[in-house]
PDB file of C-alpha atoms and ligand atoms in Angstrom:
ATOM      1  CA  MET A   1       8.148  16.624  35.044  1.00  0.00           C
ATOM      2  CA  LYS A   2      11.433  15.129  33.869  1.00  0.00           C
ATOM      3  CA  GLU A   3      13.321  16.980  31.193  1.00  0.00           C
ATOM      4  CA  THR A   4      13.419  13.766  29.243  1.00  0.00           C
ATOM      5  CA  LEU A   5       9.699  13.771  28.386  1.00  0.00           C
ATOM      6  CA  HIS A   6       9.255  14.443  24.700  1.00  0.00           C
ATOM      7  CA  PHE A   7       6.157  15.690  22.918  1.00  0.00           C
ATOM      8  CA  ILE A   8       5.059  16.411  19.382  1.00  0.00           C
ATOM      9  CA  ASP A   9       2.122  18.626  18.519  1.00  0.00           C
ATOM     10  CA  PRO A  10       0.773  16.913  15.381  1.00  0.00           C
ATOM     11  CA  HIS A  11      -1.656  19.722  14.487  1.00  0.00           C
ATOM     12  CA  ILE A  12      -0.712  23.340  15.134  1.00  0.00           C
ATOM     13  CA  HIS A  13      -0.793  26.432  12.898  1.00  0.00           C
ATOM     14  CA  MET A  14       2.528  28.015  13.828  1.00  0.00           C
ATOM     15  CA  THR A  15       2.309  30.592  11.035  1.00  0.00           C
ATOM     16  CA  SER A  16      -0.241  32.306  13.301  1.00  0.00           C
ATOM     17  CA  ARG A  17       1.912  32.062  16.442  1.00  0.00           C
ATOM     18  CA  THR A  18       4.869  33.982  17.819  1.00  0.00           C
ATOM     19  CA  THR A  19       8.477  33.072  18.546  1.00  0.00           C
ATOM     20  CA  ASP A  20       7.547  33.246  22.263  1.00  0.00           C
ATOM     21  CA  ASP A  21       5.242  30.287  21.609  1.00  0.00           C
ATOM     22  CA  TYR A  22       8.095  28.330  20.001  1.00  0.00           C
ATOM     23  CA  GLU A  23      10.318  29.057  23.023  1.00  0.00           C
ATOM     24  CA  ALA A  24       7.608  28.082  25.527  1.00  0.00           C
ATOM     25  CA  MET A  25       6.831  24.892  23.617  1.00  0.00           C
ATOM     26  CA  ALA A  26      10.507  23.902  23.439  1.00  0.00           C
ATOM     27  CA  ALA A  27      10.881  24.579  27.186  1.00  0.00           C
ATOM     28  CA  ALA A  28       7.846  22.369  27.854  1.00  0.00           C
ATOM     29  CA  GLY A  29       9.356  19.442  25.949  1.00  0.00           C
ATOM     30  CA  VAL A  30       7.810  19.855  22.488  1.00  0.00           C
ATOM     31  CA  VAL A  31      10.517  18.788  20.036  1.00  0.00           C
ATOM     32  CA  ALA A  32       8.473  18.754  16.836  1.00  0.00           C
ATOM     33  CA  VAL A  33       5.281  20.102  15.270  1.00  0.00           C
ATOM     34  CA  ILE A  34       3.161  19.254  12.248  1.00  0.00           C
ATOM     35  CA  GLU A  35       1.471  22.248  10.656  1.00  0.00           C
ATOM     36  CA  PRO A  36      -1.561  21.455   8.480  1.00  0.00           C
ATOM     37  CA  SER A  37      -2.459  23.929   5.782  1.00  0.00           C
ATOM     38  CA  PHE A  38      -5.782  25.596   6.418  1.00  0.00           C
ATOM     39  CA  TRP A  39      -7.512  28.916   5.883  1.00  0.00           C
ATOM     40  CA  LEU A  40      -6.485  32.345   7.136  1.00  0.00           C
ATOM     41  CA  GLY A  41      -9.652  33.431   8.956  1.00  0.00           C
ATOM     42  CA  GLN A  42     -10.764  35.193   5.806  1.00  0.00           C
ATOM     43  CA  PRO A  43     -11.030  33.733   2.325  1.00  0.00           C
ATOM     44  CA  ARG A  44      -8.084  33.937  -0.071  1.00  0.00           C
ATOM     45  CA  THR A  45      -8.902  35.686  -3.320  1.00  0.00           C
ATOM     46  CA  GLN A  46      -6.242  34.236  -5.621  1.00  0.00           C
ATOM     47  CA  VAL A  47      -4.239  31.074  -6.121  1.00  0.00           C
ATOM     48  CA  GLY A  48      -0.975  32.933  -5.526  1.00  0.00           C
ATOM     49  CA  SER A  49      -1.967  33.322  -1.877  1.00  0.00           C
ATOM     50  CA  PHE A  50      -2.149  29.545  -1.581  1.00  0.00           C
ATOM     51  CA  GLN A  51       1.174  29.156  -3.366  1.00  0.00           C
ATOM     52  CA  ASP A  52       3.021  31.562  -1.072  1.00  0.00           C
ATOM     53  CA  TYR A  53       1.384  29.979   1.978  1.00  0.00           C
ATOM     54  CA  PHE A  54       2.384  26.446   0.942  1.00  0.00           C
ATOM     55  CA  SER A  55       5.901  27.738   0.182  1.00  0.00           C
ATOM     56  CA  SER A  56       6.163  29.226   3.669  1.00  0.00           C
ATOM     57  CA  LEU A  57       5.087  25.881   5.197  1.00  0.00           C
ATOM     58  CA  VAL A  58       8.010  24.122   3.522  1.00  0.00           C
ATOM     59  CA  GLY A  59      10.440  27.062   3.694  1.00  0.00           C
ATOM     60  CA  TRP A  60      10.367  29.894   6.199  1.00  0.00           C
ATOM     61  CA  GLU A  61       8.349  28.186   8.943  1.00  0.00           C
ATOM     62  CA  PRO A  62      10.630  25.113   9.279  1.00  0.00           C
ATOM     63  CA  PHE A  63      13.569  27.535   9.447  1.00  0.00           C
ATOM     64  CA  ARG A  64      11.866  29.685  12.087  1.00  0.00           C
ATOM     65  CA  ALA A  65      10.990  26.607  14.165  1.00  0.00           C
ATOM     66  CA  SER A  66      14.556  25.317  13.958  1.00  0.00           C
ATOM     67  CA  GLN A  67      15.807  28.626  15.364  1.00  0.00           C
ATOM     68  CA  PHE A  68      13.999  27.801  18.606  1.00  0.00           C
ATOM     69  CA  GLY A  69      14.810  24.095  18.832  1.00  0.00           C
ATOM     70  CA  ILE A  70      11.731  22.592  17.174  1.00  0.00           C
ATOM     71  CA  LYS A  71      11.467  20.388  14.079  1.00  0.00           C
ATOM     72  CA  HIS A  72       8.691  21.466  11.765  1.00  0.00           C
ATOM     73  CA  TYR A  73       6.733  19.280   9.353  1.00  0.00           C
ATOM     74  CA  CYS A  74       3.543  20.104   7.471  1.00  0.00           C
ATOM     75  CA  THR A  75       0.572  18.719   5.581  1.00  0.00           C
ATOM     76  CA  ILE A  76      -0.554  20.261   2.313  1.00  0.00           C
ATOM     77  CA  GLY A  77      -4.108  20.423   1.016  1.00  0.00           C
ATOM     78  CA  LEU A  78      -7.139  22.491   0.079  1.00  0.00           C
ATOM     79  CA  ASN A  79      -9.086  23.205   3.285  1.00  0.00           C
ATOM     80  CA  SER A  80     -12.801  22.503   3.392  1.00  0.00           C
ATOM     81  CA  LYS A  81     -13.946  26.107   3.828  1.00  0.00           C
ATOM     82  CA  GLU A  82     -12.167  27.346   0.715  1.00  0.00           C
ATOM     83  CA  ALA A  83     -13.236  24.328  -1.298  1.00  0.00           C
ATOM     84  CA  ASN A  84     -16.501  26.241  -1.572  1.00  0.00           C
ATOM     85  CA  ASN A  85     -14.899  28.755  -3.956  1.00  0.00           C
ATOM     86  CA  GLU A  86     -14.888  26.362  -6.885  1.00  0.00           C
ATOM     87  CA  ALA A  87     -13.121  28.617  -9.383  1.00  0.00           C
ATOM     88  CA  LEU A  88     -10.227  29.041  -6.976  1.00  0.00           C
ATOM     89  CA  ALA A  89     -10.371  25.433  -5.787  1.00  0.00           C
ATOM     90  CA  GLU A  90      -9.729  24.228  -9.344  1.00  0.00           C
ATOM     91  CA  GLN A  91      -6.503  26.208  -9.455  1.00  0.00           C
ATOM     92  CA  VAL A  92      -5.402  25.009  -6.015  1.00  0.00           C
ATOM     93  CA  MET A  93      -5.927  21.398  -7.113  1.00  0.00           C
ATOM     94  CA  GLU A  94      -3.477  22.004  -9.954  1.00  0.00           C
ATOM     95  CA  LEU A  95      -0.977  23.480  -7.522  1.00  0.00           C
ATOM     96  CA  LEU A  96      -1.022  20.674  -4.935  1.00  0.00           C
ATOM     97  CA  PRO A  97       1.119  18.110  -6.797  1.00  0.00           C
ATOM     98  CA  LEU A  98       3.963  20.653  -6.904  1.00  0.00           C
ATOM     99  CA  TYR A  99       4.122  20.610  -3.101  1.00  0.00           C
ATOM    100  CA  LEU A 100       3.238  17.054  -2.103  1.00  0.00           C
ATOM    101  CA  HIS A 101       6.709  15.737  -2.889  1.00  0.00           C
ATOM    102  CA  LYS A 102       8.558  18.400  -0.890  1.00  0.00           C
ATOM    103  CA  GLU A 103      10.710  17.543   2.103  1.00  0.00           C
ATOM    104  CA  GLY A 104       8.792  17.633   5.389  1.00  0.00           C
ATOM    105  CA  VAL A 105       5.334  17.175   3.817  1.00  0.00           C
ATOM    106  CA  VAL A 106       4.003  14.197   5.799  1.00  0.00           C
ATOM    107  CA  ALA A 107       0.385  14.006   4.542  1.00  0.00           C
ATOM    108  CA  ILE A 108      -2.370  15.611   2.511  1.00  0.00           C
ATOM    109  CA  GLY A 109      -4.325  17.770   4.952  1.00  0.00           C
ATOM    110  CA  GLU A 110      -6.219  19.121   6.590  1.00  0.00           C
ATOM    111  CA  ILE A 111      -9.057  18.182   4.267  1.00  0.00           C
ATOM    112  CA  GLY A 112     -12.658  17.111   4.783  1.00  0.00           C
ATOM    113  CA  TYR A 113     -15.964  18.798   5.573  1.00  0.00           C
ATOM    114  CA  ASP A 114     -16.959  22.079   7.134  1.00  0.00           C
ATOM    115  CA  ASP A 115     -20.557  22.742   6.069  1.00  0.00           C
ATOM    116  CA  GLN A 116     -20.731  19.363   4.294  1.00  0.00           C
ATOM    117  CA  SER A 117     -21.588  21.147   1.039  1.00  0.00           C
ATOM    118  CA  PRO A 118     -21.450  19.506  -2.413  1.00  0.00           C
ATOM    119  CA  ALA A 119     -18.287  21.465  -3.300  1.00  0.00           C
ATOM    120  CA  GLU A 120     -16.556  20.314  -0.099  1.00  0.00           C
ATOM    121  CA  ASP A 121     -17.518  16.751  -0.937  1.00  0.00           C
ATOM    122  CA  LYS A 122     -16.153  17.094  -4.467  1.00  0.00           C
ATOM    123  CA  TYR A 123     -12.707  18.389  -3.419  1.00  0.00           C
ATOM    124  CA  PHE A 124     -12.432  16.056  -0.451  1.00  0.00           C
ATOM    125  CA  ARG A 125     -12.911  13.131  -2.834  1.00  0.00           C
ATOM    126  CA  GLU A 126     -10.492  14.558  -5.416  1.00  0.00           C
ATOM    127  CA  GLN A 127      -7.838  14.948  -2.749  1.00  0.00           C
ATOM    128  CA  LEU A 128      -8.375  11.394  -1.519  1.00  0.00           C
ATOM    129  CA  GLU A 129      -7.701  10.269  -5.080  1.00  0.00           C
ATOM    130  CA  LEU A 130      -4.569  12.426  -5.066  1.00  0.00           C
ATOM    131  CA  ALA A 131      -3.467  10.744  -1.835  1.00  0.00           C
ATOM    132  CA  LYS A 132      -3.786   7.350  -3.499  1.00  0.00           C
ATOM    133  CA  GLU A 133      -1.958   8.538  -6.589  1.00  0.00           C
ATOM    134  CA  PHE A 134       0.911   9.975  -4.530  1.00  0.00           C
ATOM    135  CA  ASN A 135       0.796   7.151  -1.961  1.00  0.00           C
ATOM    136  CA  MET A 136       0.301   9.647   0.856  1.00  0.00           C
ATOM    137  CA  LEU A 137      -1.293   9.717   4.285  1.00  0.00           C
ATOM    138  CA  VAL A 138      -4.410  11.812   4.887  1.00  0.00           C
ATOM    139  CA  GLN A 139      -5.266  14.166   7.761  1.00  0.00           C
ATOM    140  CA  VAL A 140      -9.015  14.722   7.980  1.00  0.00           C
ATOM    141  CA  HIS A 141     -10.644  17.775   9.578  1.00  0.00           C
ATOM    142  CA  THR A 142     -14.110  16.854  10.865  1.00  0.00           C
ATOM    143  CA  PRO A 143     -16.898  19.473  11.006  1.00  0.00           C
ATOM    144  CA  HIS A 144     -17.639  21.190  14.281  1.00  0.00           C
ATOM    145  CA  ARG A 145     -21.367  21.303  13.456  1.00  0.00           C
ATOM    146  CA  ASP A 146     -23.174  17.990  13.034  1.00  0.00           C
ATOM    147  CA  LYS A 147     -19.991  16.352  14.353  1.00  0.00           C
ATOM    148  CA  LYS A 148     -21.021  12.716  14.590  1.00  0.00           C
ATOM    149  CA  ALA A 149     -22.695  12.438  11.184  1.00  0.00           C
ATOM    150  CA  GLY A 150     -19.851  14.423   9.601  1.00  0.00           C
ATOM    151  CA  THR A 151     -17.218  12.167  11.149  1.00  0.00           C
ATOM    152  CA  ILE A 152     -18.945   8.983   9.984  1.00  0.00           C
ATOM    153  CA  LYS A 153     -19.438  10.414   6.516  1.00  0.00           C
ATOM    154  CA  SER A 154     -15.725  11.389   6.329  1.00  0.00           C
ATOM    155  CA  MET A 155     -14.693   7.820   7.110  1.00  0.00           C
ATOM    156  CA  GLU A 156     -17.203   6.295   4.714  1.00  0.00           C
ATOM    157  CA  VAL A 157     -15.960   8.468   1.881  1.00  0.00           C
ATOM    158  CA  CYS A 158     -12.337   7.464   2.635  1.00  0.00           C
ATOM    159  CA  LEU A 159     -13.315   3.799   2.498  1.00  0.00           C
ATOM    160  CA  GLU A 160     -15.365   4.335  -0.640  1.00  0.00           C
ATOM    161  CA  HIS A 161     -12.210   5.702  -2.318  1.00  0.00           C
ATOM    162  CA  GLY A 162     -10.219   2.669  -1.233  1.00  0.00           C
ATOM    163  CA  LEU A 163      -8.016   4.308   1.380  1.00  0.00           C
ATOM    164  CA  ASP A 164      -6.533   2.094   4.084  1.00  0.00           C
ATOM    165  CA  PRO A 165      -7.945   3.419   7.398  1.00  0.00           C
ATOM    166  CA  SER A 166      -4.529   2.991   9.021  1.00  0.00           C
ATOM    167  CA  ASN A 167      -3.287   5.691   6.609  1.00  0.00           C
ATOM    168  CA  VAL A 168      -5.918   8.224   7.675  1.00  0.00           C
ATOM    169  CA  VAL A 169      -6.051  10.306  10.840  1.00  0.00           C
ATOM    170  CA  ILE A 170      -9.496  11.640  11.766  1.00  0.00           C
ATOM    171  CA  ASP A 171      -9.108  14.856  13.773  1.00  0.00           C
ATOM    172  CA  HIS A 172     -11.209  16.805  16.283  1.00  0.00           C
ATOM    173  CA  ASN A 173     -12.856  13.758  17.884  1.00  0.00           C
ATOM    174  CA  ASN A 174     -14.865  13.672  21.070  1.00  0.00           C
ATOM    175  CA  GLU A 175     -16.353  10.944  23.297  1.00  0.00           C
ATOM    176  CA  GLU A 176     -19.259  10.563  20.859  1.00  0.00           C
ATOM    177  CA  THR A 177     -17.101   9.767  17.835  1.00  0.00           C
ATOM    178  CA  VAL A 178     -13.959   8.019  19.096  1.00  0.00           C
ATOM    179  CA  GLN A 179     -15.232   4.436  19.397  1.00  0.00           C
ATOM    180  CA  GLU A 180     -16.556   4.442  15.833  1.00  0.00           C
ATOM    181  CA  VAL A 181     -13.248   5.807  14.521  1.00  0.00           C
ATOM    182  CA  LEU A 182     -11.183   3.195  16.374  1.00  0.00           C
ATOM    183  CA  ASP A 183     -13.536   0.352  15.455  1.00  0.00           C
ATOM    184  CA  ARG A 184     -13.109   1.166  11.782  1.00  0.00           C
ATOM    185  CA  GLY A 185      -9.304   1.135  12.099  1.00  0.00           C
ATOM    186  CA  PHE A 186      -8.666   4.871  11.637  1.00  0.00           C
ATOM    187  CA  ILE A 187      -6.389   6.935  13.863  1.00  0.00           C
ATOM    188  CA  ALA A 188      -8.339   9.153  16.264  1.00  0.00           C
ATOM    189  CA  ALA A 189      -6.922  12.616  16.989  1.00  0.00           C
ATOM    190  CA  PHE A 190      -8.210  14.873  19.749  1.00  0.00           C
ATOM    191  CA  THR A 191      -7.868  18.632  19.835  1.00  0.00           C
ATOM    192  CA  ILE A 192      -7.556  20.221  23.270  1.00  0.00           C
ATOM    193  CA  TYR A 193      -9.532  23.477  23.249  1.00  0.00           C
ATOM    194  CA  PRO A 194      -8.952  25.829  26.166  1.00  0.00           C
ATOM    195  CA  LYS A 195     -12.094  26.882  28.047  1.00  0.00           C
ATOM    196  CA  THR A 196     -14.479  24.923  25.792  1.00  0.00           C
ATOM    197  CA  LYS A 197     -14.981  21.407  24.519  1.00  0.00           C
ATOM    198  CA  MET A 198     -12.133  18.991  25.152  1.00  0.00           C
ATOM    199  CA  GLY A 199      -9.932  19.941  28.128  1.00  0.00           C
ATOM    200  CA  ASN A 200      -6.967  18.178  29.749  1.00  0.00           C
ATOM    201  CA  GLU A 201      -8.951  16.204  32.304  1.00  0.00           C
ATOM    202  CA  ARG A 202     -11.461  15.060  29.707  1.00  0.00           C
ATOM    203  CA  MET A 203      -8.591  13.943  27.474  1.00  0.00           C
ATOM    204  CA  VAL A 204      -7.028  11.847  30.256  1.00  0.00           C
ATOM    205  CA  GLU A 205     -10.438  10.273  30.815  1.00  0.00           C
ATOM    206  CA  VAL A 206     -10.655   9.431  27.094  1.00  0.00           C
ATOM    207  CA  VAL A 207      -7.314   7.604  27.293  1.00  0.00           C
ATOM    208  CA  ARG A 208      -8.511   5.756  30.402  1.00  0.00           C
ATOM    209  CA  ARG A 209     -11.776   4.703  28.749  1.00  0.00           C
ATOM    210  CA  PHE A 210     -10.650   4.016  25.182  1.00  0.00           C
ATOM    211  CA  GLY A 211      -6.989   3.063  25.678  1.00  0.00           C
ATOM    212  CA  SER A 212      -3.924   4.616  24.109  1.00  0.00           C
ATOM    213  CA  THR A 213      -3.709   2.655  20.879  1.00  0.00           C
ATOM    214  CA  ASN A 214      -4.346   4.714  17.728  1.00  0.00           C
ATOM    215  CA  ILE A 215      -5.113   7.824  19.769  1.00  0.00           C
ATOM    216  CA  ILE A 216      -3.181  11.065  19.315  1.00  0.00           C
ATOM    217  CA  VAL A 217      -3.530  14.543  20.831  1.00  0.00           C
ATOM    218  CA  ASP A 218      -3.002  18.021  19.365  1.00  0.00           C
ATOM    219  CA  SER A 219      -3.647  21.691  20.115  1.00  0.00           C
ATOM    220  CA  SER A 220      -4.842  22.912  16.688  1.00  0.00           C
ATOM    221  CA  ALA A 221      -3.619  26.271  18.003  1.00  0.00           C
ATOM    222  CA  ASP A 222      -4.048  29.027  15.444  1.00  0.00           C
ATOM    223  CA  TRP A 223      -5.018  32.715  15.336  1.00  0.00           C
ATOM    224  CA  GLY A 224      -8.070  32.014  17.538  1.00  0.00           C
ATOM    225  CA  VAL A 225      -8.356  31.372  21.266  1.00  0.00           C
ATOM    226  CA  SER A 226      -6.081  28.365  21.645  1.00  0.00           C
ATOM    227  CA  ASP A 227      -3.120  27.074  23.625  1.00  0.00           C
ATOM    228  CA  PRO A 228       0.165  25.940  22.019  1.00  0.00           C
ATOM    229  CA  LEU A 229       1.034  24.159  25.289  1.00  0.00           C
ATOM    230  CA  SER A 230      -2.006  21.884  25.163  1.00  0.00           C
ATOM    231  CA  VAL A 231      -0.024  18.732  24.453  1.00  0.00           C
ATOM    232  CA  PRO A 232       2.524  19.091  27.299  1.00  0.00           C
ATOM    233  CA  ASN A 233      -0.360  20.110  29.570  1.00  0.00           C
ATOM    234  CA  VAL A 234      -2.140  16.834  28.841  1.00  0.00           C
ATOM    235  CA  GLY A 235       1.196  15.174  29.711  1.00  0.00           C
ATOM    236  CA  LYS A 236       1.169  16.916  33.078  1.00  0.00           C
ATOM    237  CA  ALA A 237      -2.444  15.885  33.680  1.00  0.00           C
ATOM    238  CA  MET A 238      -1.605  12.257  32.823  1.00  0.00           C
ATOM    239  CA  LEU A 239       1.379  12.346  35.161  1.00  0.00           C
ATOM    240  CA  ALA A 240      -0.844  13.666  37.956  1.00  0.00           C
ATOM    241  CA  GLN A 241      -3.264  10.798  37.309  1.00  0.00           C
ATOM    242  CA  GLY A 242      -0.487   8.265  37.773  1.00  0.00           C
ATOM    243  CA  TYR A 243       0.391   7.423  34.160  1.00  0.00           C
ATOM    244  CA  SER A 244       4.014   6.401  33.633  1.00  0.00           C
ATOM    245  CA  GLU A 245       6.351   8.478  31.478  1.00  0.00           C
ATOM    246  CA  ASP A 246       6.397   5.663  28.910  1.00  0.00           C
ATOM    247  CA  GLU A 247       2.597   5.678  28.679  1.00  0.00           C
ATOM    248  CA  ILE A 248       2.574   9.469  28.333  1.00  0.00           C
ATOM    249  CA  GLU A 249       5.197   9.477  25.595  1.00  0.00           C
ATOM    250  CA  LYS A 250       3.324   6.704  23.796  1.00  0.00           C
ATOM    251  CA  VAL A 251       0.210   8.846  23.359  1.00  0.00           C
ATOM    252  CA  LEU A 252       1.837  12.264  23.069  1.00  0.00           C
ATOM    253  CA  PHE A 253       4.981  11.408  21.120  1.00  0.00           C
ATOM    254  CA  ALA A 254       5.321   7.884  19.696  1.00  0.00           C
ATOM    255  CA  ASN A 255       1.749   7.369  18.409  1.00  0.00           C
ATOM    256  CA  PRO A 256       1.642  10.472  16.183  1.00  0.00           C
ATOM    257  CA  ILE A 257       5.189  10.011  14.918  1.00  0.00           C
ATOM    258  CA  ASN A 258       4.658   6.340  14.144  1.00  0.00           C
ATOM    259  CA  PHE A 259       1.506   7.215  12.229  1.00  0.00           C
ATOM    260  CA  PHE A 260       3.175   9.970  10.170  1.00  0.00           C
ATOM    261  CA  ALA A 261       6.347   7.847   9.814  1.00  0.00           C
ATOM    262  CA  GLN A 262       4.399   5.802   7.268  1.00  0.00           C
ATOM    263  CA  SER A 263       5.097   8.738   4.938  1.00  0.00           C
ATOM    264  CA  GLY A 264       8.823   7.975   5.115  1.00  0.00           C
ATOM    265  CA  ARG A 265       9.449  11.647   5.879  1.00  0.00           C
ATOM    266  CA  ILE A 266       9.526  11.596   9.700  1.00  0.00           C
ATOM    267  CA  SER A 267      10.725   9.000  12.209  1.00  0.00           C
ATOM    268  CA  LEU A 268      11.102   8.516  15.945  1.00  0.00           C
ATOM    269  CA  GLU A 269      14.898   8.439  15.504  1.00  0.00           C
ATOM    270  CA  GLU A 270      14.962  11.685  13.573  1.00  0.00           C
ATOM    271  CA  VAL A 271      12.666  13.629  15.911  1.00  0.00           C
ATOM    272  CA  THR A 272      15.014  14.745  18.639  1.00  0.00           C
ATOM    273  CA  ARG A 273      15.767  18.243  19.822  1.00  0.00           C
ATOM    274  CA  PRO A 274      17.439  19.908  16.848  1.00  0.00           C
ATOM    275  CA  LEU A 275      20.603  21.979  17.212  1.00  0.00           C
ATOM    276  CA  ILE A 276      19.828  25.638  17.510  1.00  0.00           C
ATOM    277  CA  ASP A 277      21.973  27.884  15.315  1.00  0.00           C
ATOM    278  CA  GLN A 278      20.612  31.393  15.205  1.00  0.00           C
ATOM    279  CA  THR A 279      23.543  32.592  13.126  1.00  0.00           C
ATOM    280  CA  LYS A 280      21.838  30.916  10.159  1.00  0.00           C
ATOM    281  CA  LEU A 281      19.697  32.878   7.748  1.00  0.00           C
ATOM    282  CA  HIS A 282      16.809  31.888   5.488  1.00  0.00           C
ATOM    283  CA  GLU A 283      17.087  33.671   2.156  1.00  0.00           C
ATOM    284  CA  GLU A 284      19.102  36.323   3.996  1.00  0.00           C
ATOM    285  CA  ASN A 285      16.433  36.755   6.680  1.00  0.00           C
ATOM    286  CA  SER A 286      16.678  36.116  10.419  1.00  0.00           C
ATOM    287  CA  ALA A 287      13.974  35.711  13.082  1.00  0.00           C
ATOM    288  CA  LEU A 288      16.127  37.797  15.434  1.00  0.00           C
ATOM    289  CA  ARG A 289      15.877  41.546  15.896  1.00  0.00           C
ATOM    290  CA  GLY A 290      19.356  42.504  16.997  1.00  0.00           C
ATOM    291  CA  GLN A 291      19.708  39.857  19.762  1.00  0.00           C
ATOM    292  CA  ASP A 292      22.927  37.878  20.125  1.00  0.00           C
ATOM    293  CA  PRO A 293      22.421  34.677  18.124  1.00  0.00           C
ATOM    294  CA  ILE A 294      22.274  31.553  20.294  1.00  0.00           C
ATOM    295  CA  VAL A 295      24.143  28.443  19.163  1.00  0.00           C
ATOM    296  CA  GLU A 296      23.158  25.420  21.263  1.00  0.00           C
ATOM    297  CA  GLY A 297      23.988  21.763  21.129  1.00  0.00           C
ATOM    298  CA  LYS A 298      27.381  22.361  19.493  1.00  0.00           C
ATOM    299  CA  ASP A 299      30.908  22.575  20.916  1.00  0.00           C
TER     300      ASP A 299
HETATM  301 ZN1   ZN B   1      -6.296  22.967  11.953  1.00  0.00          ZN
END
């Protein structure tokens, strides 16, 4: 693969990943990531945990990414699982407006349904209203159980609240849901899961069958079994199937950036390999542990 191929992973939880992952992603051509806020694998017990997490998504994590040559953006929201703790959810809703205006926040997300409970519905709707109020894009997590009905319901609720489908990305699609999402004018995101569900070959087949317009691909890599190289690996699979480099970069680079560029906080021009300057510190902290700092892309 040419060095010139560029990728963005528009859904990856880097907080749960290592600096080795950042280095491997940069080496594979990933120049930027978007990190949605989600849960930690166990429920948070106080609003301060959300606050510190959101602060890290706009502070430490973009710094850490930059140290390894990757631009970092994020989406801020109350995830569906923790929407079920209503007492806490109320406090998180009050916190959100403090973060939505921050640099690098490209959407409200990931929000939507998990169990499709009444509390999830309530806070999904409230956050859609917030998106309208703040004129923001929305990144929707669709449930893994009862996928098709949950996906359709997510879109219907967005429309009911008057959101423009072209401002909403519906994530975790499969072959059963994609046509409906595209027909309604939403952006369809696919998560590549290693060993299960959607793999590279299946993803290439989706692009062949459904086209490349309004389709984006991500890894959703987190603390679970997942692969931060999913997006470049789909690129390799597309190349092997005879797709041109332009077609590959359209799906795996331009489509997601052009969607999130509607936020005014990311653009194709701006997303290029950042300069690496490991002599920099973030609030006096470094990601290095005694190594010689690398400075790359400067004289
Ligand atoms: Zn996620």
